[in-house]
Tab-separated table of C-alpha atoms and ligand atoms in Angstrom:
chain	number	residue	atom	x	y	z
A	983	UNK	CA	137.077	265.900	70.239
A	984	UNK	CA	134.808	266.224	73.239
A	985	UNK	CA	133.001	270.297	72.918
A	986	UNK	CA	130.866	272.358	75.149
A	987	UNK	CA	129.121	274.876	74.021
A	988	UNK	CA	128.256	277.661	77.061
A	989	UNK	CA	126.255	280.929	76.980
A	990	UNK	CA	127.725	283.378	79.881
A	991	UNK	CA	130.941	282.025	80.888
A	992	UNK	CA	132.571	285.652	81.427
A	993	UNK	CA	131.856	285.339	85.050
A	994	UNK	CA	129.885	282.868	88.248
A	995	UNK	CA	128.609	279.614	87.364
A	996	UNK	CA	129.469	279.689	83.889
A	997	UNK	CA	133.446	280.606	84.278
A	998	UNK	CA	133.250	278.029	86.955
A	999	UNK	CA	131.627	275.231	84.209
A	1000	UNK	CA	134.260	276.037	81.758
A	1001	UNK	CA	137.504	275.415	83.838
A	1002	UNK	CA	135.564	272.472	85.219
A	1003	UNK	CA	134.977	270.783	81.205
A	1004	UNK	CA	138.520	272.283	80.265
A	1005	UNK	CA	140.038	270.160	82.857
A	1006	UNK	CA	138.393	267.142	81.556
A	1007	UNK	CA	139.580	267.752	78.198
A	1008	UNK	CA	136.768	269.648	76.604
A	1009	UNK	CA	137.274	271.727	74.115
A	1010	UNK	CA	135.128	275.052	75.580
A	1011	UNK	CA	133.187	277.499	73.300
A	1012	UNK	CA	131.808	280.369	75.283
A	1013	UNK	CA	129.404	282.915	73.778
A	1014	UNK	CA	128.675	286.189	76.179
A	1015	UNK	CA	129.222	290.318	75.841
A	1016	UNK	CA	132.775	290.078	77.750
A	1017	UNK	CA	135.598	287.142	77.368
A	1018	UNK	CA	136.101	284.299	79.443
A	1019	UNK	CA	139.245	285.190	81.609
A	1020	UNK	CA	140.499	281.630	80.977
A	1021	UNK	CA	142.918	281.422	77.973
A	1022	UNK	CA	141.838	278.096	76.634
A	1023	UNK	CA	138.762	279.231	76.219
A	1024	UNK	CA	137.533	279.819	72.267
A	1025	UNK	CA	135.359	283.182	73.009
A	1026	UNK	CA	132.776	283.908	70.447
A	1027	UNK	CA	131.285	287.711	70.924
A	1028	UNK	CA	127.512	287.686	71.323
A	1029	UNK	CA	124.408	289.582	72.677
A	1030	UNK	CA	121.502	286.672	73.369
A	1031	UNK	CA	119.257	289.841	73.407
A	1032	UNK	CA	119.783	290.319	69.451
A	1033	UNK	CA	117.548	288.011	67.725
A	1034	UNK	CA	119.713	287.579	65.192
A	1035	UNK	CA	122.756	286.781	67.012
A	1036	UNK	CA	122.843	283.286	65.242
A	1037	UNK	CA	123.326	284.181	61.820
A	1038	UNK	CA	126.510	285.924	62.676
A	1039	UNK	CA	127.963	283.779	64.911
A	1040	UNK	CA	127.069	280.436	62.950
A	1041	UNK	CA	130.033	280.538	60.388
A	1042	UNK	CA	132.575	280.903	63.416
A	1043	UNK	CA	130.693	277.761	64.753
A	1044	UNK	CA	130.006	275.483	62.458
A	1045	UNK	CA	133.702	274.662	61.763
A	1046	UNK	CA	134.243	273.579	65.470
A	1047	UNK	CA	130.845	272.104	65.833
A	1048	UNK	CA	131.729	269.743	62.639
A	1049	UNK	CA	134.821	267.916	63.947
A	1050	UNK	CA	133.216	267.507	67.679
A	1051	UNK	CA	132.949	263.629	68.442
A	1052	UNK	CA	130.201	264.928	71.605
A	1053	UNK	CA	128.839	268.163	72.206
A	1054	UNK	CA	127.726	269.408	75.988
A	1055	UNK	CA	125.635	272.322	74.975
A	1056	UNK	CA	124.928	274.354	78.022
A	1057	UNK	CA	122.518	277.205	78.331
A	1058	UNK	CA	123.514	279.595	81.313
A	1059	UNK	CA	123.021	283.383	80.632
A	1060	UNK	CA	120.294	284.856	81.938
A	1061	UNK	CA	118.794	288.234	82.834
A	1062	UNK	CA	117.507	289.013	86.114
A	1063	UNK	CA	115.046	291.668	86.741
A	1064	UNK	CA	113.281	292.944	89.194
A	1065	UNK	CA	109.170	293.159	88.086
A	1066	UNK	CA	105.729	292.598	89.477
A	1067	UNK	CA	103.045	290.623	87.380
A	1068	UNK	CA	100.591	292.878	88.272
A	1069	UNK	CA	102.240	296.001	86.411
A	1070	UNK	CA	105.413	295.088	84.001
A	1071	UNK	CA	104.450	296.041	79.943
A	1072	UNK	CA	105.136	293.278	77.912
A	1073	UNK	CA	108.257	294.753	75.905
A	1074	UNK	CA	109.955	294.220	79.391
A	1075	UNK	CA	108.562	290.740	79.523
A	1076	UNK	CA	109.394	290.061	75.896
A	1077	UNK	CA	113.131	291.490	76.633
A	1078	UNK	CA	114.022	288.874	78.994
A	1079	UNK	CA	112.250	286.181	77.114
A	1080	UNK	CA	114.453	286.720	74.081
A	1081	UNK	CA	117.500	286.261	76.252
A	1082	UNK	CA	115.812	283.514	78.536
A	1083	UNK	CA	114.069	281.313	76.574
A	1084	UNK	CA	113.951	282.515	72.753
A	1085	UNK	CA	118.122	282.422	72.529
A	1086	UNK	CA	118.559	278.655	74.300
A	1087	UNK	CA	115.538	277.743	71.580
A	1088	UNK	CA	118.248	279.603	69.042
A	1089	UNK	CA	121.476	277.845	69.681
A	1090	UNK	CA	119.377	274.481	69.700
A	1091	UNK	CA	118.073	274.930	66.110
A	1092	UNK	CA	121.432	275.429	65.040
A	1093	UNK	CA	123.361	273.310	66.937
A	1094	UNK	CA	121.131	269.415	67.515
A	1095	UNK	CA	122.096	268.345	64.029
A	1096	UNK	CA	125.891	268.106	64.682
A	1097	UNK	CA	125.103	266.679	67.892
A	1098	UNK	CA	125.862	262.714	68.139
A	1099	UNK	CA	125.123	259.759	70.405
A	1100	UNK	CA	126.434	261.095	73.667
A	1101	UNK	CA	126.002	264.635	73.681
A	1102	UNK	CA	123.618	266.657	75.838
A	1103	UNK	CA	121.617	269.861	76.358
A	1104	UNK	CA	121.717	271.097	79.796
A	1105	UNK	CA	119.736	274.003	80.775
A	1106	UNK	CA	120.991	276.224	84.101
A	1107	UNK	CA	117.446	277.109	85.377
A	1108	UNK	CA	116.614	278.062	89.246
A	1109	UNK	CA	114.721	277.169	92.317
A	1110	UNK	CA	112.135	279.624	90.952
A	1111	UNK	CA	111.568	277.798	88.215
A	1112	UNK	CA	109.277	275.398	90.561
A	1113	UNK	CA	108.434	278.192	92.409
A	1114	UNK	CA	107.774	281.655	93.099
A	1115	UNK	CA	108.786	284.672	94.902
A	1116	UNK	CA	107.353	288.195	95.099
A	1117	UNK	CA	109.037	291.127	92.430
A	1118	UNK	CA	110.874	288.764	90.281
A	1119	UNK	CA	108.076	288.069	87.563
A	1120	UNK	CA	109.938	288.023	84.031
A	1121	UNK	CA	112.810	285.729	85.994
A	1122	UNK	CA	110.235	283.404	87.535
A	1123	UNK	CA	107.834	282.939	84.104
A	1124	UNK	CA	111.031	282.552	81.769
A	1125	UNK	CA	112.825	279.762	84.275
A	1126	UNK	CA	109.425	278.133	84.384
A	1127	UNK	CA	109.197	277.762	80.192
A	1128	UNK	CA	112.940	276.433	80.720
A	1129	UNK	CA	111.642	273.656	82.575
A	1130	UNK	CA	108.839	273.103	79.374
A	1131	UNK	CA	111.983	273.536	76.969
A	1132	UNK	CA	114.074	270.765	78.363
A	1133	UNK	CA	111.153	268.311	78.933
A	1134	UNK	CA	110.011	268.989	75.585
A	1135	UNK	CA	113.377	268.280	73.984
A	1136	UNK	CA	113.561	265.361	76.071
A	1137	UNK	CA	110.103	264.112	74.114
A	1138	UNK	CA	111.457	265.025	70.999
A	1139	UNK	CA	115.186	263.967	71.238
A	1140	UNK	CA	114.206	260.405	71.891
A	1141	UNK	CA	115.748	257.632	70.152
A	1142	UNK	CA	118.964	259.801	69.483
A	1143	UNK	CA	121.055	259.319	71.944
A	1144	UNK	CA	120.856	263.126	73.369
A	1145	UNK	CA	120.184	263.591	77.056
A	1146	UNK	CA	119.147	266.806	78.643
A	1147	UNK	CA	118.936	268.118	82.127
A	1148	UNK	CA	117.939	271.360	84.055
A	1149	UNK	CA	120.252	272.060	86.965
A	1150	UNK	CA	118.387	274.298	89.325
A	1151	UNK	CA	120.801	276.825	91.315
A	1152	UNK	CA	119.807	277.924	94.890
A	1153	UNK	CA	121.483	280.913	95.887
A	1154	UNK	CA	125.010	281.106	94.626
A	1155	UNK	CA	127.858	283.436	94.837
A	1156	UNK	CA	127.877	284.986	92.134
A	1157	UNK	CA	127.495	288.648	90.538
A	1158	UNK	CA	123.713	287.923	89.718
A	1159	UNK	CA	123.135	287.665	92.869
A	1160	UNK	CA	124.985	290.402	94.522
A	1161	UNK	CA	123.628	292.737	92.139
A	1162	UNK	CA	120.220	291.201	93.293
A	1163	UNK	CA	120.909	291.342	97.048
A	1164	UNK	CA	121.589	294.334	98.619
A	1165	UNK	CA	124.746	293.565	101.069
A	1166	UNK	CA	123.386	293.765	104.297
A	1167	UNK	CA	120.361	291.540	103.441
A	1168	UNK	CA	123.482	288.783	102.554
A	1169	UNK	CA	123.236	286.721	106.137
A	1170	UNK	CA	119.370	286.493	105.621
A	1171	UNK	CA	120.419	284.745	101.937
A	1172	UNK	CA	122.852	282.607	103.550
A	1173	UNK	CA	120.635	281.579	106.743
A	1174	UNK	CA	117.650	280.974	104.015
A	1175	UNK	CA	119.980	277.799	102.886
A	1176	UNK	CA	119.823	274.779	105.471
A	1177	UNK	CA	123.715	274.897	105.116
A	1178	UNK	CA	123.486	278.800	106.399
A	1179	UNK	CA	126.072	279.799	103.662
A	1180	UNK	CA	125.666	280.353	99.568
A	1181	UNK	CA	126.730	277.806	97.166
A	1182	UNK	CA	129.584	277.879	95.559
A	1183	UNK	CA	129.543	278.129	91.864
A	1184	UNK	CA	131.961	275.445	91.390
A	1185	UNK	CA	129.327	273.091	93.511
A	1186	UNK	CA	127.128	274.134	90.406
A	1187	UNK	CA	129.792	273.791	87.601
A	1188	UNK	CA	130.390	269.665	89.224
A	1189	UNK	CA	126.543	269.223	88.815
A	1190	UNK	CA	126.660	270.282	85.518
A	1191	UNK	CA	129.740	268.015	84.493
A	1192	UNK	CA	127.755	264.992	86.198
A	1193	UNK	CA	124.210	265.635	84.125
A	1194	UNK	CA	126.769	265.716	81.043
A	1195	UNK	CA	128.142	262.662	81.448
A	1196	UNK	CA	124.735	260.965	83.004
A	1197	UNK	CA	122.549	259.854	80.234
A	1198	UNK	CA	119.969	258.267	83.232
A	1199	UNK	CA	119.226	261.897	84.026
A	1200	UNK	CA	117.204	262.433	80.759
A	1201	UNK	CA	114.415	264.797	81.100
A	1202	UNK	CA	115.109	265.430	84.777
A	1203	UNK	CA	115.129	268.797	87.206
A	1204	UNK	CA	117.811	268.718	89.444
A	1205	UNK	CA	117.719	271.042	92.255
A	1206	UNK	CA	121.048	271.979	93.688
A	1207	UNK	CA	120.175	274.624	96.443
A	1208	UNK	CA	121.867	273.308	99.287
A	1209	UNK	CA	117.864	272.728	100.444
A	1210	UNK	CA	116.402	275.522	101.237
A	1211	UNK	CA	114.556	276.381	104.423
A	1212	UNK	CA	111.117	277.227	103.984
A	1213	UNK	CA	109.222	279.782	106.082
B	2697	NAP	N1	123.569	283.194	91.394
B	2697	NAP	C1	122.452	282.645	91.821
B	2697	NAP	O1	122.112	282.735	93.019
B	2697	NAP	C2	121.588	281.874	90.859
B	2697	NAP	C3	120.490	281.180	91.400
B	2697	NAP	C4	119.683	280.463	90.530
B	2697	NAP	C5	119.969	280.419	89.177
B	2697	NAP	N2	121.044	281.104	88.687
B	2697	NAP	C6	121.271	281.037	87.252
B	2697	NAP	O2	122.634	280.755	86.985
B	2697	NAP	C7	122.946	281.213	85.673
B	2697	NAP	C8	124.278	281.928	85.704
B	2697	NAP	O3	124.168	283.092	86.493
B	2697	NAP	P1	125.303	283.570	87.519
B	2697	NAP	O4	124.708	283.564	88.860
B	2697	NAP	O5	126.569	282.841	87.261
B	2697	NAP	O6	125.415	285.114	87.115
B	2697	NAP	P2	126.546	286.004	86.446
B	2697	NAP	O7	127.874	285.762	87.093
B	2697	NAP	O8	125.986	287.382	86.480
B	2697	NAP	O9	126.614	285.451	84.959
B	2697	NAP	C9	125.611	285.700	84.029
B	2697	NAP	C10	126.173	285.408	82.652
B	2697	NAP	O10	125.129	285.626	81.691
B	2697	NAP	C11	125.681	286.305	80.580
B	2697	NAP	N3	124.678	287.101	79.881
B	2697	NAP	C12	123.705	287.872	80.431
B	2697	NAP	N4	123.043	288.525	79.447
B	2697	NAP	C13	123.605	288.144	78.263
B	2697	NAP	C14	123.379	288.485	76.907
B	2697	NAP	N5	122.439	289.384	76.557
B	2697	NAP	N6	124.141	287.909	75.952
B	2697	NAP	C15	125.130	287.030	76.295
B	2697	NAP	N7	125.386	286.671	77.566
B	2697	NAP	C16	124.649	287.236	78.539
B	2697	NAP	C17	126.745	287.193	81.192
B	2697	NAP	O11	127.724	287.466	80.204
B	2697	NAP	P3	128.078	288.938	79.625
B	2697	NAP	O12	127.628	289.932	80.637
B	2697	NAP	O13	129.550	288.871	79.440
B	2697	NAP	O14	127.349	289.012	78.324
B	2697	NAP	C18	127.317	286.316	82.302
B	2697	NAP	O15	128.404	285.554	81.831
B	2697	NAP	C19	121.761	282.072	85.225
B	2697	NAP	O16	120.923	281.325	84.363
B	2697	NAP	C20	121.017	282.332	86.523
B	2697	NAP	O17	119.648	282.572	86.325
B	2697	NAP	C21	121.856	281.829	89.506
């Protein structure tokens, strides 16, 4: 039994990435605040933000984690904020850390020793995690340590047969970023894609089921932004 493991696939590129594995015969484990609309789905209730949301969802885990021949372990939730580096307090910082950076290093602990030859850890990261933008300081510093994360796991995952990956979204359609945007600012989003029009997040969710089942893309950043026009 083939099993991916997903953080925030309630809605966008998440729900998209489960019906995406389901259909190739994944079992799907999602853990988020709200279910995953999709039946088949095995929703496990939990707040990233609580930093000890592993202890209490471990014993629902473990049993499914046990019997899986390969385990996809994607990290996707994330929290958005708006923030300037010259005047956010670090509780604010260390808030979206927790559910950014310290969760994903979480779910690895517990989950890398049931994973066998053939599984992965994918990270969904950003464009901003190469670069930066004004007002989005917490967002931008935590996507940059997911970069560190997955190279470092690639370092020290070597020799067992575990591939990771960080897929870097442009702008998608998605709530993230419609709570971000304000509506009519939308065309200026779209026209700031080479494309002029947002990425689906199914375009996302086939990325993710291609650094899955690519082993050659150990280690690597993939950006998937449609390429973005630079001003
Ligand atoms: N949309 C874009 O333009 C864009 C661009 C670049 C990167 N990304 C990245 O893509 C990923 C997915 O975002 P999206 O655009 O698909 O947004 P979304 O539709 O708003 O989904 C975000 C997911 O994160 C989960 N989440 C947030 N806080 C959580 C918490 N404390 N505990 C558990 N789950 C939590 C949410 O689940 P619950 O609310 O149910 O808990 C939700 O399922 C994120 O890493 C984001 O940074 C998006």
């Amino acid at each position: 039994m083939k099993t991916l493991v997903i953080t925030g696939a309630s809605s966008g590129i998440g729900l998209r990435t489960a019906a995406a594995f389901l259909d190739l015969g994944y079992e799907v484990v999602n853990l988020s605040r709200r279910r995953c609309p999709l039946d088949k789905v095995t929703h496990v209730n939990c707040d990233l933000s609580q930093p000890g949301f592993m202890e209490v969802i471990a014993p629902v885990m473990q049993p499914m984690l046990e019997r899986s021949s390969e385990i996809a372990l994607i990290h996707n939730a994330s929290r958005l904020t708006n923030d300037s580096a010259v005047e956010t307090p670090s509780n604010t910082l260390r808030a979206v850390l927790e559910v950014n950076v310290v969760a994903p290093n979480s779910l690895n602990y517990f989950v890398i020793p049931y994973m066998k030859p053939g599984s992965s850890i994918l990270f969904v990261a950003s464009t901003l995690a190469e670069k930066a933008v004004p007002g989005s300081f917490c967002y931008v510093t935590s996507k940059h340590a997911t970069i560190g994360m997955m190279r470092a796991l690639t370092q020290d995952l070597a020799g067992r047969g575990i591939h990771t990956a960080a897929v870097c979204p442009g702008f998608t359609d998605t709530e993230m970023l419609r709570q971000h945007v304000p509506a009519d600012a939308m065309d200026i989003v779209r026209n700031m894609s080479a494309f002029g029009r947002l990425i689906t997040p199914d375009e996302i969710a086939d990325t993710l089921v291609f650094a899955a089942r690519s082993p050659v893309l150990n280690g690597a950043v993939i950006h998937a932004s449609l390429g973005q026009v630079e001003r």
